[in-house]
PDB file of C-alpha atoms in Angstrom:
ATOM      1  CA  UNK A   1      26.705   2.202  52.236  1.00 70.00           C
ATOM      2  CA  UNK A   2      24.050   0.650  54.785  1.00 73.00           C
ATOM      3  CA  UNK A   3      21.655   0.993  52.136  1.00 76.00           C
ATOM      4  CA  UNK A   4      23.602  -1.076  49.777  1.00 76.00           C
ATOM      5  CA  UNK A   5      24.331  -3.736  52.406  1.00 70.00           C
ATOM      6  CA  UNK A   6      20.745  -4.164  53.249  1.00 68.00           C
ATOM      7  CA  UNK A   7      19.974  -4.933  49.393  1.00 69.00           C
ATOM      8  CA  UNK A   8      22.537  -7.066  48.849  1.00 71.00           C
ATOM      9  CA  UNK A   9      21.326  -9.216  52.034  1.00 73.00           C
ATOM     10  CA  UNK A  10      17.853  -8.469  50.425  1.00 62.00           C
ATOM     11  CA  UNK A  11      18.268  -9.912  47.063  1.00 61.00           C
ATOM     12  CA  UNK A  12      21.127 -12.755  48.419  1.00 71.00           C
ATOM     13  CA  UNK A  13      17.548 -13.867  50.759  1.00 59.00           C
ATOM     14  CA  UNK A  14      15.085 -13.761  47.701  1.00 60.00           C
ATOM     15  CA  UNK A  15      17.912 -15.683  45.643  1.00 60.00           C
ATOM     16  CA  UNK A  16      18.296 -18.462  48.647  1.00 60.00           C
ATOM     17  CA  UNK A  17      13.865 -18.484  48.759  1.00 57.00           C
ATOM     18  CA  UNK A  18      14.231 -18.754  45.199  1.00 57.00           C
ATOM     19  CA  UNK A  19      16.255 -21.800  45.367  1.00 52.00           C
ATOM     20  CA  UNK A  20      14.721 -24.040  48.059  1.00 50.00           C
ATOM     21  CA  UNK A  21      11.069 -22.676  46.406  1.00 44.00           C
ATOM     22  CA  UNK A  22      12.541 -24.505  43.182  1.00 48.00           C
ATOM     23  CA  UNK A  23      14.268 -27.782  45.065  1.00 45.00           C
ATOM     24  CA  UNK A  24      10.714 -28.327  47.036  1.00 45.00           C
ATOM     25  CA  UNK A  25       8.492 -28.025  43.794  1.00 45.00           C
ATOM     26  CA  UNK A  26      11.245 -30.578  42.321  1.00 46.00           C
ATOM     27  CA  UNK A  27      10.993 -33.017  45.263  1.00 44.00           C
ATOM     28  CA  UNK A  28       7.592 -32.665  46.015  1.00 42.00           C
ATOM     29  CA  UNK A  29       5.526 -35.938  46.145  1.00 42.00           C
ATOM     30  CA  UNK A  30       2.531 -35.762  42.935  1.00 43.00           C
ATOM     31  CA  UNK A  31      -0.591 -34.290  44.311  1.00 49.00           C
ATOM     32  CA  UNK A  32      -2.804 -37.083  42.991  1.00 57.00           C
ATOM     33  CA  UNK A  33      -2.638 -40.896  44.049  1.00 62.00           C
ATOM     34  CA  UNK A  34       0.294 -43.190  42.616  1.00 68.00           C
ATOM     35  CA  UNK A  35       0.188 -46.255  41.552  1.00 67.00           C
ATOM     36  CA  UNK A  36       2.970 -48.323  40.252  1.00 65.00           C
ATOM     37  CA  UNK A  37       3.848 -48.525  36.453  1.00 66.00           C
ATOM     38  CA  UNK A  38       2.459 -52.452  35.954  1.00 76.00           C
ATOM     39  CA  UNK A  39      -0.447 -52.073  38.592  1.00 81.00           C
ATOM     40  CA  UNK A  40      -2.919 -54.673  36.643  1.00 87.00           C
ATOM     41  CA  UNK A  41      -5.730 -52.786  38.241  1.00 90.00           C
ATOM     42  CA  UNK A  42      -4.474 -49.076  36.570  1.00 89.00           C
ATOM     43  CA  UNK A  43      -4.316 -50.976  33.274  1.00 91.00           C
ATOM     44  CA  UNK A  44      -8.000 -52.597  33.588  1.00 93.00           C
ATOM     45  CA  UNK A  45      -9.617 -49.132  34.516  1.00 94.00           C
ATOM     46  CA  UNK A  46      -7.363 -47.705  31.237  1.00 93.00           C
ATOM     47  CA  UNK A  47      -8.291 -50.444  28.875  1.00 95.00           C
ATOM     48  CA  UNK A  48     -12.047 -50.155  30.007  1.00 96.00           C
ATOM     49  CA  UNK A  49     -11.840 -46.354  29.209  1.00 96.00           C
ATOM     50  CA  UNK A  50     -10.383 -46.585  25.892  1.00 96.00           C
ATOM     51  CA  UNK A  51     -13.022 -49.655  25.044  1.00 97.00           C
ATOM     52  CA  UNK A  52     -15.608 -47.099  26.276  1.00 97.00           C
ATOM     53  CA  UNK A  53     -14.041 -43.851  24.131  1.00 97.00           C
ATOM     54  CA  UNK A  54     -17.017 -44.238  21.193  1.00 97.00           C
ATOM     55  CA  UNK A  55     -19.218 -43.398  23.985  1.00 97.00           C
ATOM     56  CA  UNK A  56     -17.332 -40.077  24.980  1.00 97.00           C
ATOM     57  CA  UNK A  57     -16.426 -38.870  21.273  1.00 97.00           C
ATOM     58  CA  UNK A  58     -20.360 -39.305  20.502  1.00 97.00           C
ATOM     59  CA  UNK A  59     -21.531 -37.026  23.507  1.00 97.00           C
ATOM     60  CA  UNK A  60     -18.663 -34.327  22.596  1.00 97.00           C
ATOM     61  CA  UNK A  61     -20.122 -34.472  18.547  1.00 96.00           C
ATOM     62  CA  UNK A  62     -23.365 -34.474  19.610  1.00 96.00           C
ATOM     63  CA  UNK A  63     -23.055 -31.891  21.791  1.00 92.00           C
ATOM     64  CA  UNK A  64     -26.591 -32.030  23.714  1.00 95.00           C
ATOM     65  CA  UNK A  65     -27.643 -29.585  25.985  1.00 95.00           C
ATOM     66  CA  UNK A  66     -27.773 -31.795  29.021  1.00 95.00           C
ATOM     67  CA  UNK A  67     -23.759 -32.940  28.559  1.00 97.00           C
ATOM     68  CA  UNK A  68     -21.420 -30.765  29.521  1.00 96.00           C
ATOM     69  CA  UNK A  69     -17.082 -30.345  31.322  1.00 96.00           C
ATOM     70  CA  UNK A  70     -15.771 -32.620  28.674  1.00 97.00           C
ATOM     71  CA  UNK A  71     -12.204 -34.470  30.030  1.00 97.00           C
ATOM     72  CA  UNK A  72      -9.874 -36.641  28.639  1.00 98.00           C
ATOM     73  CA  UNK A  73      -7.189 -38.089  30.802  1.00 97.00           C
ATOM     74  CA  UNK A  74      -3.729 -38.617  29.249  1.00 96.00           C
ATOM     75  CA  UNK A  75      -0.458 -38.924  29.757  1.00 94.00           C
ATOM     76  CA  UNK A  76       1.077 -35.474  29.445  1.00 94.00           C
ATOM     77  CA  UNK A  77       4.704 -36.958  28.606  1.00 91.00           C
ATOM     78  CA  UNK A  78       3.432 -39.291  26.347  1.00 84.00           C
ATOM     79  CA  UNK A  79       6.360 -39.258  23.069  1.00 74.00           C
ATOM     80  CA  UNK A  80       8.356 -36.267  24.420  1.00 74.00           C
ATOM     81  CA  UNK A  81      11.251 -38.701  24.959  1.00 69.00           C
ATOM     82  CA  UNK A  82      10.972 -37.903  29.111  1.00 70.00           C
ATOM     83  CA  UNK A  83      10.889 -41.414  31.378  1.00 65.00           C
ATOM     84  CA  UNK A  84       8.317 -40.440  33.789  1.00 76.00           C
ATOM     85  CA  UNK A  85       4.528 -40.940  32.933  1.00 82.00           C
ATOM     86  CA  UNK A  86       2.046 -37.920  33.824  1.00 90.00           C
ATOM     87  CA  UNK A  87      -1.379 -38.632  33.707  1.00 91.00           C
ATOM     88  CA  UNK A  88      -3.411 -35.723  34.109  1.00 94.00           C
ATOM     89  CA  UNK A  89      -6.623 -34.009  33.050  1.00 96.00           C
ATOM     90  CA  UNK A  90      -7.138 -31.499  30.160  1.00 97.00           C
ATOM     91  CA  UNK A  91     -10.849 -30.034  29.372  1.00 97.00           C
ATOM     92  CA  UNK A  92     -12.757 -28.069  27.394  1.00 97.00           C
ATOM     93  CA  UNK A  93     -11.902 -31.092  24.432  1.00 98.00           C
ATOM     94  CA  UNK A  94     -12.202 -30.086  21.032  1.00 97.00           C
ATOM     95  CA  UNK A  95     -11.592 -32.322  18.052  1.00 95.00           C
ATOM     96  CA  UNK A  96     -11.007 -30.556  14.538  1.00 93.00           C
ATOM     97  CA  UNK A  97      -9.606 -32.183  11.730  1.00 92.00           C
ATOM     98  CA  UNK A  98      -8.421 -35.429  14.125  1.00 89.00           C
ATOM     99  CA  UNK A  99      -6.359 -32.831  16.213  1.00 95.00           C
ATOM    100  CA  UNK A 100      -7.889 -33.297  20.074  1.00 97.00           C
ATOM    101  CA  UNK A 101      -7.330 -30.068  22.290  1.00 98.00           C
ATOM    102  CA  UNK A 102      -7.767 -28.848  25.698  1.00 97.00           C
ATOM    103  CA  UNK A 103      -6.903 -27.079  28.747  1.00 97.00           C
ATOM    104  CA  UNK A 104      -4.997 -28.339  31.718  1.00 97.00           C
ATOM    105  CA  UNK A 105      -6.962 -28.792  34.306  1.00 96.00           C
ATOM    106  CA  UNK A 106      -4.680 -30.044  37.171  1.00 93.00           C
ATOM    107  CA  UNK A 107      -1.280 -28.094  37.911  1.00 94.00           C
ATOM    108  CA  UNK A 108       1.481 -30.445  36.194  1.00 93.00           C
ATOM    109  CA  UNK A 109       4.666 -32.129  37.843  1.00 89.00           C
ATOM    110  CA  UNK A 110       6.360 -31.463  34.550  1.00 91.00           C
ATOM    111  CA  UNK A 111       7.991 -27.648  34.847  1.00 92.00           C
ATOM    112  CA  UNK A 112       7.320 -27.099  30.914  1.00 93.00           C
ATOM    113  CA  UNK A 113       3.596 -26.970  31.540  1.00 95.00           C
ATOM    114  CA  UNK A 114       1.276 -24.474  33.471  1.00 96.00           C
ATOM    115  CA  UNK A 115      -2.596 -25.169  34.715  1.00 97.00           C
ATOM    116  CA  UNK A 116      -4.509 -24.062  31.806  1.00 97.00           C
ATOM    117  CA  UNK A 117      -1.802 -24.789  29.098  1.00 97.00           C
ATOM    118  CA  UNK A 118      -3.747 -25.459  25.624  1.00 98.00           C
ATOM    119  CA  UNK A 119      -2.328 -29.044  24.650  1.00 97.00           C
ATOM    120  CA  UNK A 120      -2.721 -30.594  21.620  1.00 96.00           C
ATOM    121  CA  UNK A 121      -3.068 -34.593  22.756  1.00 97.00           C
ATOM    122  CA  UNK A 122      -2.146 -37.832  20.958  1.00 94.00           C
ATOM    123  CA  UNK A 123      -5.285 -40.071  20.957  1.00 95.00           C
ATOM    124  CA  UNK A 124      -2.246 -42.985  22.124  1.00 93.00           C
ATOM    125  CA  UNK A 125      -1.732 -41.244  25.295  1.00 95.00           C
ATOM    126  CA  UNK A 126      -5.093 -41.401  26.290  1.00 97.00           C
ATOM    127  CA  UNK A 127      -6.015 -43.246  29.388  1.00 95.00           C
ATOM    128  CA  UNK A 128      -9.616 -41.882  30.918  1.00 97.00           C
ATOM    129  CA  UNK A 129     -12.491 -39.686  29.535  1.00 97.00           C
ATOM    130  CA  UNK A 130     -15.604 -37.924  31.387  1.00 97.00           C
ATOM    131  CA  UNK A 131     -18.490 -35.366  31.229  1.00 97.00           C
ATOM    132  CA  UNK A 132     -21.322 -35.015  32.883  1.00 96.00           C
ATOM    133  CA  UNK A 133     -24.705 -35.521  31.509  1.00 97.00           C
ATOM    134  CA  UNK A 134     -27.633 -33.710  33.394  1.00 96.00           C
ATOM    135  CA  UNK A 135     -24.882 -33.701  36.293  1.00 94.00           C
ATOM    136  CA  UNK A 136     -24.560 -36.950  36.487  1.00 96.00           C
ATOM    137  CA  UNK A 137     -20.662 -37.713  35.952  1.00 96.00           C
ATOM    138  CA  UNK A 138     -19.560 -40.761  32.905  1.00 97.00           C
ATOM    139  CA  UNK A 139     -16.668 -42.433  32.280  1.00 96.00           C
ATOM    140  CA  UNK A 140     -13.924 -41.507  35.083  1.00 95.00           C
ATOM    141  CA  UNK A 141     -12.928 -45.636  35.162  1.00 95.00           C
ATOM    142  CA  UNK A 142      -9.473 -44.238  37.110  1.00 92.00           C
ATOM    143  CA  UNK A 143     -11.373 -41.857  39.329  1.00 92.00           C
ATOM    144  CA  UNK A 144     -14.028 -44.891  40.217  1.00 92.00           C
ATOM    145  CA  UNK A 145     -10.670 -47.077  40.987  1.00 90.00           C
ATOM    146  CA  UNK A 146      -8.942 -43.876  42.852  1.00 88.00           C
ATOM    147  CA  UNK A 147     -12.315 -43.459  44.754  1.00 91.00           C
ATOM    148  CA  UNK A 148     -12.282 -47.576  46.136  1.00 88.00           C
ATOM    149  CA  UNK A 149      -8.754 -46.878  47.566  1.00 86.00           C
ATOM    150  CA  UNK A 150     -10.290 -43.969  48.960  1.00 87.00           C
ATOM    151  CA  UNK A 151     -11.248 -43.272  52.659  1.00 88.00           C
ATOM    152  CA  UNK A 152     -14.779 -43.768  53.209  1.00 90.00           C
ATOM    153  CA  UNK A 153     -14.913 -40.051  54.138  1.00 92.00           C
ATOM    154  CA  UNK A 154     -13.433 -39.305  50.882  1.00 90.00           C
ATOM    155  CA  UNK A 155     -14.953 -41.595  48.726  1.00 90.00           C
ATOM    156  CA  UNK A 156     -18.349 -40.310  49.502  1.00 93.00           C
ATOM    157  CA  UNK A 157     -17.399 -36.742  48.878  1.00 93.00           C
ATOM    158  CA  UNK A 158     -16.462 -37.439  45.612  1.00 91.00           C
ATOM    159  CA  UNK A 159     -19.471 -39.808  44.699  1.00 93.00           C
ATOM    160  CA  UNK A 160     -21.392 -36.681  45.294  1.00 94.00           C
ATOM    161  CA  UNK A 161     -19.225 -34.695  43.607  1.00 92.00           C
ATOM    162  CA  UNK A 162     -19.760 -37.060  40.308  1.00 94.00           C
ATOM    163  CA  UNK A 163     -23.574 -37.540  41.093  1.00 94.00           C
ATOM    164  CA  UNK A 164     -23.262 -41.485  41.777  1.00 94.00           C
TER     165      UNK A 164
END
């Protein structure tokens, strides 16, 4: 009988872990910076990417051997009928038959997604692109706003990080 009391308190623990495990993920502020839906300087750094897109679909096709950790930034929600906006980064892009894959590379907010999900993405929803050519990083117009809002500490860390 002590036995069974002692699982029973056992599992009714796990099941209450379980529970505020789930409620924290839910409530749990985004990982990256936020900026607000009509921030005109978001929607400059997202209209100077997609201006710029040629530039990244050209280095993916012509796939030189200095260029490589292709990204595309995009808005993981984007006409799944949800009201919340994801932006996040998938890699590894491919592009067959106008049908643009890749990889999660950031653990999503939205629980229907994992870190290295395969995603098929809707050229629409695209806000950013990068890759790195002879380790020097391109594109990243939403990193390069992210990293002026940035502590000086932490905005030199990730210049280096991008080769700038």
């Amino acid at each position: 009988m002590a036995e069974q009391a002692a699982m029973k308190i056992l599992l009714i623990a796990l099941a209450v872990l379980s529970a505020l495990w789930l409620l924290w993920r839910r409530l749990a502020p985004p990982a990256g910076m936020v900026f607000d839906l009509d921030d005109p300087r978001m929607e400059v750094a997202k209209q100077q990417a997609r201006d710029s897109l040629p530039e990244f679909w050209a280095a993916l096709d012509a796939n030189a051997p200095g260029d490589s950790d292709f990204g595309l930034k995009f808005d993981l929600n984007h006409g799944r009928g949800l009201p919340d906006r994801e932006l996040i980064w998938a890699m590894g892009i491919s592009r067959n038959d106008g049908i643009i894959r890749g990889s999660l590379a950031n653990p999503p907010i939205n629980p229907a997604f994992r870190q290295g999900d395969m995603v098929e993405i809707t050229p629409d929803a695209i806000v950013d692109w990068c890759f790195f050519r002879n380790d020097v990083a391109h594109g990243h117009h939403i990193t390069r706003l992210m990293i002026e809002l940035s502590s000086p500490r932490q905005a030199r860390q990730a210049r280096q990080a991008l080769g700038w």
